[in-house]
XYZ file of C-alpha atoms in Angstrom:
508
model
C 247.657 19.343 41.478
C 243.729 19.075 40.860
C 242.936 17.075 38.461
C 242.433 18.995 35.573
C 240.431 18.967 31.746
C 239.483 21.548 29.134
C 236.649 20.931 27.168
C 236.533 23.386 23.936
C 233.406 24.493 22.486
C 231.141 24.036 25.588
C 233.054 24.580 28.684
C 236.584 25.041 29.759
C 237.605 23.692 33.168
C 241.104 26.008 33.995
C 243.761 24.054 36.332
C 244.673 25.317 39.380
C 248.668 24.811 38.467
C 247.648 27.977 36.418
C 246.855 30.060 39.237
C 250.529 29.866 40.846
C 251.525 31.804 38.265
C 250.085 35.004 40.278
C 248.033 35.951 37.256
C 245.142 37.719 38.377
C 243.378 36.792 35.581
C 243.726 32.848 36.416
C 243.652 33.210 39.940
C 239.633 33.377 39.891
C 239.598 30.257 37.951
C 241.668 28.088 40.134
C 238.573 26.772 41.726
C 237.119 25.285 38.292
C 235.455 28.215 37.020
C 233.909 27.577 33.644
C 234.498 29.885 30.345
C 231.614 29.275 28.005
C 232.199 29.430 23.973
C 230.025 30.065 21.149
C 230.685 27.735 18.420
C 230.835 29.233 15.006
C 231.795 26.771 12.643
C 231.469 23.262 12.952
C 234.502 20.330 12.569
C 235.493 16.966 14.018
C 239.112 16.108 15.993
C 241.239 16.314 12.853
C 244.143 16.624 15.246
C 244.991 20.110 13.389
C 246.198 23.272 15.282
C 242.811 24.801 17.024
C 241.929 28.149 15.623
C 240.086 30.805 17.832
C 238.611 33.876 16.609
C 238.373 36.606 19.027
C 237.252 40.405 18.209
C 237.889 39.207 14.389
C 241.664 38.493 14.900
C 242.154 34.565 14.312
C 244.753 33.342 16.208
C 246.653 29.770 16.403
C 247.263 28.260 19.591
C 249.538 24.800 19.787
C 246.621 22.630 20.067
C 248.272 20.198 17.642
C 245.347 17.423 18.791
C 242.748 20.235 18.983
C 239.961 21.240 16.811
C 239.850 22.600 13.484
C 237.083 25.612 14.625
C 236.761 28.937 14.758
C 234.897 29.808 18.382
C 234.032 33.192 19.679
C 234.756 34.037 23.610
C 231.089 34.996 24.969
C 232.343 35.469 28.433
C 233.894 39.214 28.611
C 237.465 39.822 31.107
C 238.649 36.589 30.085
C 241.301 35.939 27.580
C 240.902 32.020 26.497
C 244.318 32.830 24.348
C 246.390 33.444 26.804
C 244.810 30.629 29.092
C 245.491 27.847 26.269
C 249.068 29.398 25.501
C 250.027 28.902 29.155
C 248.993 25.170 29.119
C 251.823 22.621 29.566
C 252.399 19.769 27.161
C 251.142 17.364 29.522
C 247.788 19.945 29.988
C 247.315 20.090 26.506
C 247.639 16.101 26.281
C 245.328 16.084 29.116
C 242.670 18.612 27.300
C 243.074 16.645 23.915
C 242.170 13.090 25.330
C 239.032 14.828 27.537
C 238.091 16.395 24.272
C 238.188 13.138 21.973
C 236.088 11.246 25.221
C 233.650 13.278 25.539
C 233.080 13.672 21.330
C 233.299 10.115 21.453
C 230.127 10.178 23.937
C 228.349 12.250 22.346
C 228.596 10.821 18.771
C 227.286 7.724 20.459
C 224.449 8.850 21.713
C 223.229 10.867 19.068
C 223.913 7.092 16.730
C 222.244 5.656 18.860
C 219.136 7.789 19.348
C 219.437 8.255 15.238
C 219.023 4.220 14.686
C 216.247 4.468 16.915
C 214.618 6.714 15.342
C 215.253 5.265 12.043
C 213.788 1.707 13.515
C 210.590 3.581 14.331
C 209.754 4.954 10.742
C 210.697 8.615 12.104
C 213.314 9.526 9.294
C 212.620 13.300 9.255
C 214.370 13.202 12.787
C 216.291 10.385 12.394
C 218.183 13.093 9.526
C 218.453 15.289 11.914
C 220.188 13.398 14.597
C 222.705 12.118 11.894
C 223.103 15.524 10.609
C 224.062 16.896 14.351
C 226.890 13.789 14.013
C 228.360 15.242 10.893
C 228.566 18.493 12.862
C 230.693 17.336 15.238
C 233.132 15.251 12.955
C 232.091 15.712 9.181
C 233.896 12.914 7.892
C 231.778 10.464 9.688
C 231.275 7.378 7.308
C 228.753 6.183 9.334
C 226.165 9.047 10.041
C 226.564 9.711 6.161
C 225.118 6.235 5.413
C 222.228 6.696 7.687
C 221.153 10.193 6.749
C 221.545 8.642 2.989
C 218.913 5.692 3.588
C 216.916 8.218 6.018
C 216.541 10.438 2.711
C 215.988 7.175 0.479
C 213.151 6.175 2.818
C 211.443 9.371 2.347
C 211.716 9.275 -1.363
C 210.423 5.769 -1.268
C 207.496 6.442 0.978
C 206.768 9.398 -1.672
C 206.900 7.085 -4.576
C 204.550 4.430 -3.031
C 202.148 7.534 -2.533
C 202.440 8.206 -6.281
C 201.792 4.998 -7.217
C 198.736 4.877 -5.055
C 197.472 8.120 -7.525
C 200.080 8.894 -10.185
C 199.978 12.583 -9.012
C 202.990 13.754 -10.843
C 203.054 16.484 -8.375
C 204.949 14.284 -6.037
C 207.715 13.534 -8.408
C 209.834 16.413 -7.546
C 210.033 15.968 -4.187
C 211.270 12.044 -4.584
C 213.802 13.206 -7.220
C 215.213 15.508 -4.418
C 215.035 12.721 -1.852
C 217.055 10.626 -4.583
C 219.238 12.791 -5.234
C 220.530 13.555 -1.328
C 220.341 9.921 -0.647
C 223.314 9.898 -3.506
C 225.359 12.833 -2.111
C 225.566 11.257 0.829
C 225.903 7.725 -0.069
C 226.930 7.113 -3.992
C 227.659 3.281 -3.550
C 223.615 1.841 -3.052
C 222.549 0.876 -6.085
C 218.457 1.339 -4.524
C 219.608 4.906 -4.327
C 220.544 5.357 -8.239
C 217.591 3.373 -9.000
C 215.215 5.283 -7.401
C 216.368 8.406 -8.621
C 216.056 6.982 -12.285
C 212.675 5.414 -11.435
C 211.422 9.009 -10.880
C 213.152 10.417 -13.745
C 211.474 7.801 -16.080
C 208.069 8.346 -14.717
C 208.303 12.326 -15.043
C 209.494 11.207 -18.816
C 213.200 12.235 -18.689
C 214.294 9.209 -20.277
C 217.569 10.543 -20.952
C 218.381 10.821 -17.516
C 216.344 7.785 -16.474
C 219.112 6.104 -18.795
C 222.312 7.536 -17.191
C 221.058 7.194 -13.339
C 219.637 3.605 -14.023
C 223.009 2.746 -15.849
C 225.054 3.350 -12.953
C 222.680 1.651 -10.828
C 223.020 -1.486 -12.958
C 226.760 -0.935 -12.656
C 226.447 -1.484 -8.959
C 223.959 -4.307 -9.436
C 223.280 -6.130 -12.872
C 220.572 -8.304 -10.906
C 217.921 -5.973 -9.819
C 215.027 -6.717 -11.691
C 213.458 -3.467 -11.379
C 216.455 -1.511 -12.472
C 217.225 -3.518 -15.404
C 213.206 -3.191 -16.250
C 212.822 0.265 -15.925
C 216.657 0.794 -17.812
C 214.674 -1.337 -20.342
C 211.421 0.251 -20.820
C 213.497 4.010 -20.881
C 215.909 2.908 -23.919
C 212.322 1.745 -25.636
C 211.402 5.377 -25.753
C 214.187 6.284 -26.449
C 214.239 4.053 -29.494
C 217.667 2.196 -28.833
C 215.739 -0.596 -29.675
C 218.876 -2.837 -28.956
C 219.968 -2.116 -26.139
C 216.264 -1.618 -24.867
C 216.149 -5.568 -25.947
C 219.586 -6.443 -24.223
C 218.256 -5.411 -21.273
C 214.698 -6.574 -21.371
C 216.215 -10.070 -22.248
C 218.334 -10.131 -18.827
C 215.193 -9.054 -16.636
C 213.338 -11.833 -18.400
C 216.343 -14.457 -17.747
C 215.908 -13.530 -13.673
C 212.042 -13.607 -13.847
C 210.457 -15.444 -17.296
C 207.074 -15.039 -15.799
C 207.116 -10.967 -15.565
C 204.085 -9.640 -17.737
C 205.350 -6.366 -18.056
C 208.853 -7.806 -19.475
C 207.371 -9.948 -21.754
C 204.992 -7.582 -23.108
C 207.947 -5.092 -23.484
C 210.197 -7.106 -25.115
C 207.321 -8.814 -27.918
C 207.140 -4.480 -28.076
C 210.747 -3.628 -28.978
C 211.015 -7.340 -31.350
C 208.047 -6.238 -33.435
C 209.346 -2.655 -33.815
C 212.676 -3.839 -34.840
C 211.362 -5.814 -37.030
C 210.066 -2.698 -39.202
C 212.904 -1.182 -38.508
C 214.820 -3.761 -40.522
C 212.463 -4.596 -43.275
C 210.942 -1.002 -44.131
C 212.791 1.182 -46.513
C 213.957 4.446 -45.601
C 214.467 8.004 -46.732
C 216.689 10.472 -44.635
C 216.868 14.410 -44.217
C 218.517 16.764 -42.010
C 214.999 17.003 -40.317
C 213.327 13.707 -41.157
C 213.822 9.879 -41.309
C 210.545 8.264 -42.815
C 210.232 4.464 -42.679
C 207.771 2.995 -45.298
C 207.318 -0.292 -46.698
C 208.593 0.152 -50.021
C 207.580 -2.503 -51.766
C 207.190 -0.437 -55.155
C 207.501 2.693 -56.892
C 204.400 4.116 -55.946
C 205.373 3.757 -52.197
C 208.483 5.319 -52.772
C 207.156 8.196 -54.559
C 204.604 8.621 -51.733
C 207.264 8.460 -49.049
C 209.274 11.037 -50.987
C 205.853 13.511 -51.264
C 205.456 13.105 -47.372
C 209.202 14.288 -46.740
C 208.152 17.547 -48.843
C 204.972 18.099 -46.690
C 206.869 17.498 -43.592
C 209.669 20.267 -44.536
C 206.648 22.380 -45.442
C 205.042 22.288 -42.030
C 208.112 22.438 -40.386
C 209.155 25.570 -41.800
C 205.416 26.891 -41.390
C 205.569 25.885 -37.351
C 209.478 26.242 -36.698
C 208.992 29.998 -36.068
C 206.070 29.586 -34.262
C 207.797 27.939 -31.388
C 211.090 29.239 -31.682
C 212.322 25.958 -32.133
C 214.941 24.092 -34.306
C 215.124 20.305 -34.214
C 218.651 19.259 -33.292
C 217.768 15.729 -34.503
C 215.579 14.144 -36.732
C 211.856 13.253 -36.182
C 211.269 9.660 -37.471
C 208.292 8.744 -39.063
C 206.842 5.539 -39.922
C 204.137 5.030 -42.818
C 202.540 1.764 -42.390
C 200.071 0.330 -44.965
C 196.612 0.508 -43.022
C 196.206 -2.702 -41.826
C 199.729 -3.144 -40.751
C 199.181 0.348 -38.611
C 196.419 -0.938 -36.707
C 197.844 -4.318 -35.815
C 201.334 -3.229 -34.945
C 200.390 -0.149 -32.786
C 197.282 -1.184 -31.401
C 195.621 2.207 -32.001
C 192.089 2.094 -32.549
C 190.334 2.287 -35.447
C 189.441 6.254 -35.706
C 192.727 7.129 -35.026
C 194.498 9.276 -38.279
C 198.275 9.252 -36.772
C 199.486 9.155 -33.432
C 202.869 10.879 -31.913
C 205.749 8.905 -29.395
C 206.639 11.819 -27.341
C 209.740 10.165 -26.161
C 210.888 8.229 -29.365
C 209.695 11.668 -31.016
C 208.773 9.368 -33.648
C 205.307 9.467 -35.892
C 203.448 6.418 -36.639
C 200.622 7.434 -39.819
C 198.769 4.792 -42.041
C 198.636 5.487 -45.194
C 195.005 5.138 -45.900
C 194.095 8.716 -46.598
C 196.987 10.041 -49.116
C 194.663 9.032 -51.538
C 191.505 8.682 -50.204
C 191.097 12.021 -48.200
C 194.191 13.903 -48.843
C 193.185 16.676 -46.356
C 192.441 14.317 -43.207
C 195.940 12.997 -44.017
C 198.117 16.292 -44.410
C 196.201 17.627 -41.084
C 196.971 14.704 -39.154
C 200.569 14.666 -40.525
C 200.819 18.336 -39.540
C 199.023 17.403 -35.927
C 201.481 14.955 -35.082
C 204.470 17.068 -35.979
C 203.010 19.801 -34.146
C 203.720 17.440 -31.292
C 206.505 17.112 -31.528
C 207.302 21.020 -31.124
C 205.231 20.734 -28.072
C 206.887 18.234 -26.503
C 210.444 19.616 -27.306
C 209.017 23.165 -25.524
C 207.417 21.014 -22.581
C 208.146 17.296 -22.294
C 205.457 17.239 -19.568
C 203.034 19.314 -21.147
C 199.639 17.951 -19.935
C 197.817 16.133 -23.098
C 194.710 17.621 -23.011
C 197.421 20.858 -23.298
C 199.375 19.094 -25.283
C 196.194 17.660 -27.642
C 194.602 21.492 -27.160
C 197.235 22.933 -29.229
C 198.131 20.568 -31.212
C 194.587 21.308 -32.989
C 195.014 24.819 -32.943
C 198.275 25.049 -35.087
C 196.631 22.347 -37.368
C 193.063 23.871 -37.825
C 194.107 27.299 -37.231
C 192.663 28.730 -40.360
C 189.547 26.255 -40.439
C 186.673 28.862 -39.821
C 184.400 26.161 -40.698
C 185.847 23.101 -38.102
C 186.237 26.124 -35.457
C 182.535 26.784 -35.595
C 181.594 23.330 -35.189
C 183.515 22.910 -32.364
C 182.320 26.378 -30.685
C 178.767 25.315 -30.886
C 179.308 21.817 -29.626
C 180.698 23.687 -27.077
C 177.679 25.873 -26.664
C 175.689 23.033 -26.251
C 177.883 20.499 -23.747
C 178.063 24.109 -21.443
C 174.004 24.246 -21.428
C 173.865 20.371 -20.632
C 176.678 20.998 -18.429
C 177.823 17.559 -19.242
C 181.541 19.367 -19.947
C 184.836 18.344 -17.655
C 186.794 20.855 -15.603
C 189.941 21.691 -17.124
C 191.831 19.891 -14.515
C 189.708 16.692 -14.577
C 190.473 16.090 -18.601
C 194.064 13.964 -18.585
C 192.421 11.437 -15.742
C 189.691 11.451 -18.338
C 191.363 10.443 -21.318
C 192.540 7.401 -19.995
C 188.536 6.537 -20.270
C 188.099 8.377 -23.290
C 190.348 7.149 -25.499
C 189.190 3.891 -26.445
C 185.843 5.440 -27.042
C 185.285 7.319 -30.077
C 182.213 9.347 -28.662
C 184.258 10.609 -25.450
C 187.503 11.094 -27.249
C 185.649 13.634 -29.454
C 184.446 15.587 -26.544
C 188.071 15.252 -25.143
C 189.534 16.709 -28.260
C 186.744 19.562 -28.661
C 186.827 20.524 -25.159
C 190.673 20.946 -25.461
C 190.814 22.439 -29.233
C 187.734 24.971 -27.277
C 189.781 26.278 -24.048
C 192.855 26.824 -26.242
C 191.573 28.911 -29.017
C 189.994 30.744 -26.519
C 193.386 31.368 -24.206
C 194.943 32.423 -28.379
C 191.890 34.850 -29.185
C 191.612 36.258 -25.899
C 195.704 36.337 -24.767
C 197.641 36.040 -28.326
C 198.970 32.758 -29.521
C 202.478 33.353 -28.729
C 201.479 32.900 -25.272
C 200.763 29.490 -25.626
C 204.771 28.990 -26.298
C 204.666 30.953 -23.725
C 202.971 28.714 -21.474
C 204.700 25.662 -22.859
C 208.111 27.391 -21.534
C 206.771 28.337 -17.879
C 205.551 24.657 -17.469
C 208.989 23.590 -17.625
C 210.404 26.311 -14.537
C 206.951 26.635 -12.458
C 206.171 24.245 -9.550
C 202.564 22.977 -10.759
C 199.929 23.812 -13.684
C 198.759 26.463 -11.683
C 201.844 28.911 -11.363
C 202.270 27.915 -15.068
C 198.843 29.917 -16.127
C 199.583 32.694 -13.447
C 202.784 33.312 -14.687
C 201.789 33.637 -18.283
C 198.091 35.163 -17.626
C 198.192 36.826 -14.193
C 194.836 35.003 -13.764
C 194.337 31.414 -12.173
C 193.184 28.440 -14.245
C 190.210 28.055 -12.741
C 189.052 31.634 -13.487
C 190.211 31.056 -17.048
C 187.940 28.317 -17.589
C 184.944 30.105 -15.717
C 185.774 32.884 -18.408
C 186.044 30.198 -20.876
C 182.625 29.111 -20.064
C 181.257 32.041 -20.138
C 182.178 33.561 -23.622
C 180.198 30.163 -25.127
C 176.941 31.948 -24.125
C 177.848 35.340 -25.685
């Protein structure tokens, strides 16, 4: 008898034994022709019965080594069906073993070609290679590891780009990388790390948490996991475990600047935490000294201007706070030395800790300067629940507006300092103004025109378009894919014709 071999999904090779049976049907095969099949789903040896689908009836041969797959016949007059249920049990054998051989070949090369190139930096195709493995058996441990680090080299690649340039752009796409790398591999603690890495830099701190948790679960000595895990509890304000973990980065490296820093950080804020006094509502927590009545009875006057504004903004933004906002009143001197804020600041707002640091300077002395700051801040932090990445000359923009909404007289002053930085045309573009804050705020002169430009471009998007569209625009932020789609979405008109129009109306 010729030797004989059937190899499903590519070829069939029919033995000759087959043709004594006087079938017409086999007897045109008995010198090796080949039947060609279409694969239609894809599965490893399992050793389960082999299913084949032909003119939609699924039938199950006694393949019991076979293939788990459904395959269509491509090659009309012949009946694949009735070849396999004429095979022998020693043909069958025969077919199985040429079946797991040649797999076995395959999987090798494509392995082998995938470590390649994986070796050679080309992890786009090394994926795909892998990928083709899993097609063939699905279970494979091994191409599963490879495509995971293949993804987890991308991502990393991606996040060494947005280090280069902090383009928050790029942030998606590592998440994504992350976040396949994990799928396929769950046990690399680089994997969870880098996932959590992104999510702290994009400012989900929450998730940053959980992700970098489990990555410390797999390894408690990773200095940058531990850091990061560190840094993301800080704005949270779990000051404890934020110094728990800062303290075990510092034990593996003592000389790490940004450890140190963070942890003198988290020591000093506990440290108020424990000595100031404290008055709670549903909605607020506010922190003050209290080292007499008077401070009490100004703590307890800032709670009622707090509820005030809340209930005044609340509807605005169609937002409830499920939690309450902390705020911490620091006697002046203590507000500049503990938070480093310079000297013209009134307040400033922790997006993450949602927590407002105010001196108390101006309750007395300027009473207005202090209940629009207050207001400012908390206006914040209704931005920031709406859009947690809301840019911050957005973010800053309206912020103002909600504060100084019904200020005819600081609205003018800001529209003709407008008037006059378009004529000098000494302004910054729209998109330019977060990269220039990080120069501006140290500098009273240039944080002014940060502040003006941004109070100017969003009173004129709630003249022109309605306030309710900034919430509007807030909400899109969070779904669209860049700044861009954001402003299209909510003003059919591109950014940068917004601000041409901006510029514009400062001349009429």
């Amino acid at each position: 008898m010729r030797k004989t071999a059937l190899l499903i999904l590519i070829l069939i090779f029919i033995p000759a034994a087959i043709a004594d049976q006087n079938d017409e049907l086999f007897a045109s095969l008995a010198a090796g022709q080949r039947v060609k099949f279409t694969l239609k789903t894809h599965t490893a040896v399992t050793g389960e019965i082999c299913e084949i689908k032909k003119d939609s009836v699924t039938i199950d041969n006694s393949l019991e080594q076979g293939f788990k797959s459904k395959i269509a016949i491509t090659r009309k007059n012949i009946s694949a069906i009735e070849i396999l249920s004429r095979l022998t049990p020693e043909q069958k054998k025969v077919v199985t073993e040429r079946q797991k051989e040649d797999f076995g070949k395959k999987i090798e090369s494509l392995a082998e070609n995938g470590k390649k190139e994986l070796a050679e930096n080309n992890y786009s195709r090394a994926k795909d290679l892998f990928n083709e493995i899993l097609i063939l058996d699905p279970e494979n441990a091994q191409a599963k590891s490879f495509i995971a680090q293949a993804y987890f080299m991308i991502g990393k690649n991606r996040f060494d780009e947005f280090n280069d340039g902090k383009s928050a752009d790029k942030l998606p796409g590592i998440i994504d990388c992350a976040k396949e790398a994990l799928r396929y591999d769950p046990s690399i603690d680089a994997y969870h790390a880098l996932l959590g890495i992104a999510y702290y830099e994009n400012g989900d701190y929450y998730d940053a948490v959980e992700t970098l948790s489990n990555a410390y679960k797999l390894n408690s000595a990773n200095i940058q996991t531990l850091s990061f895990l560190a840094s993301s509890l800080y704005w949270l304000d779990e000051l404890a475990d934020a110094e728990k973990y800062a303290n075990e980065a510092l034990s593996l490296k003592p000389d790490y600047p940004f450890i140190r820093k963070l942890l003198a950080t988290i020591q000093k804020e506990k440290a108020i935490e424990d000595t100031y006094r404290e008055i709670s509502t549903r909605l607020f927590t506010v922190k003050f000294k209290g080292e007499n009545a008077v401070d009490t009875s100004i703590a307890t006057e800032i709670v009622t201007l707090l509820e005030e504004d809340y209930n005044d903004l609340s509807p605005k933004f169609n937002i409830r706070f499920t939690s309450p906002v902390k705020v911490i009143i620091y006697p002046d001197a203590e507000y500049y030395s503990e938070t480093g804020t310079a000297g013209f600041y009134a307040a400033h707002y922790e997006p993450g800790k949602q927590k407002i640091h105010v001196p108390v300077k101006n309750f007395t002395a300027n009473r207005k300067i202090f209940e629009n700051a207050l207001k400012h801040e908390l206006t914040h932090s209704f931005i920031h629940n709406a859009a947690p990445s809301v840019p911050r000359w957005l973010d800053e923009g309206i912020a103002q507006y909600y504060t100084d909404e019904n200020d005819k007289e600081l609205l003018d002053t800001v529209k003709y300092s407008m008037v006059l930085t378009a004529k000098n045309q000494s302004f910054v573009h729209i998109k330019e103004l977060t990269d220039f804050w990080e120069k501006a705020k140290d500098s009273r002169e240039l944080a002014e025109q940060f502040y003006i430009e941004a109070l100017s471009f969003t009173q004129f998007l709630a003249v022109e378009f309605h306030d309710t569209n900034l919430v509007t625009l807030l909400k899109n932020l969070e779904t669209a894919e860049n700044i861009d789609d954001a402003f299209y979405s909510t003003y059919r008109i591109r950014l940068d014709e917004l601000e041409k129009q901006w510029i514009d109306s400062l001349s009429k």
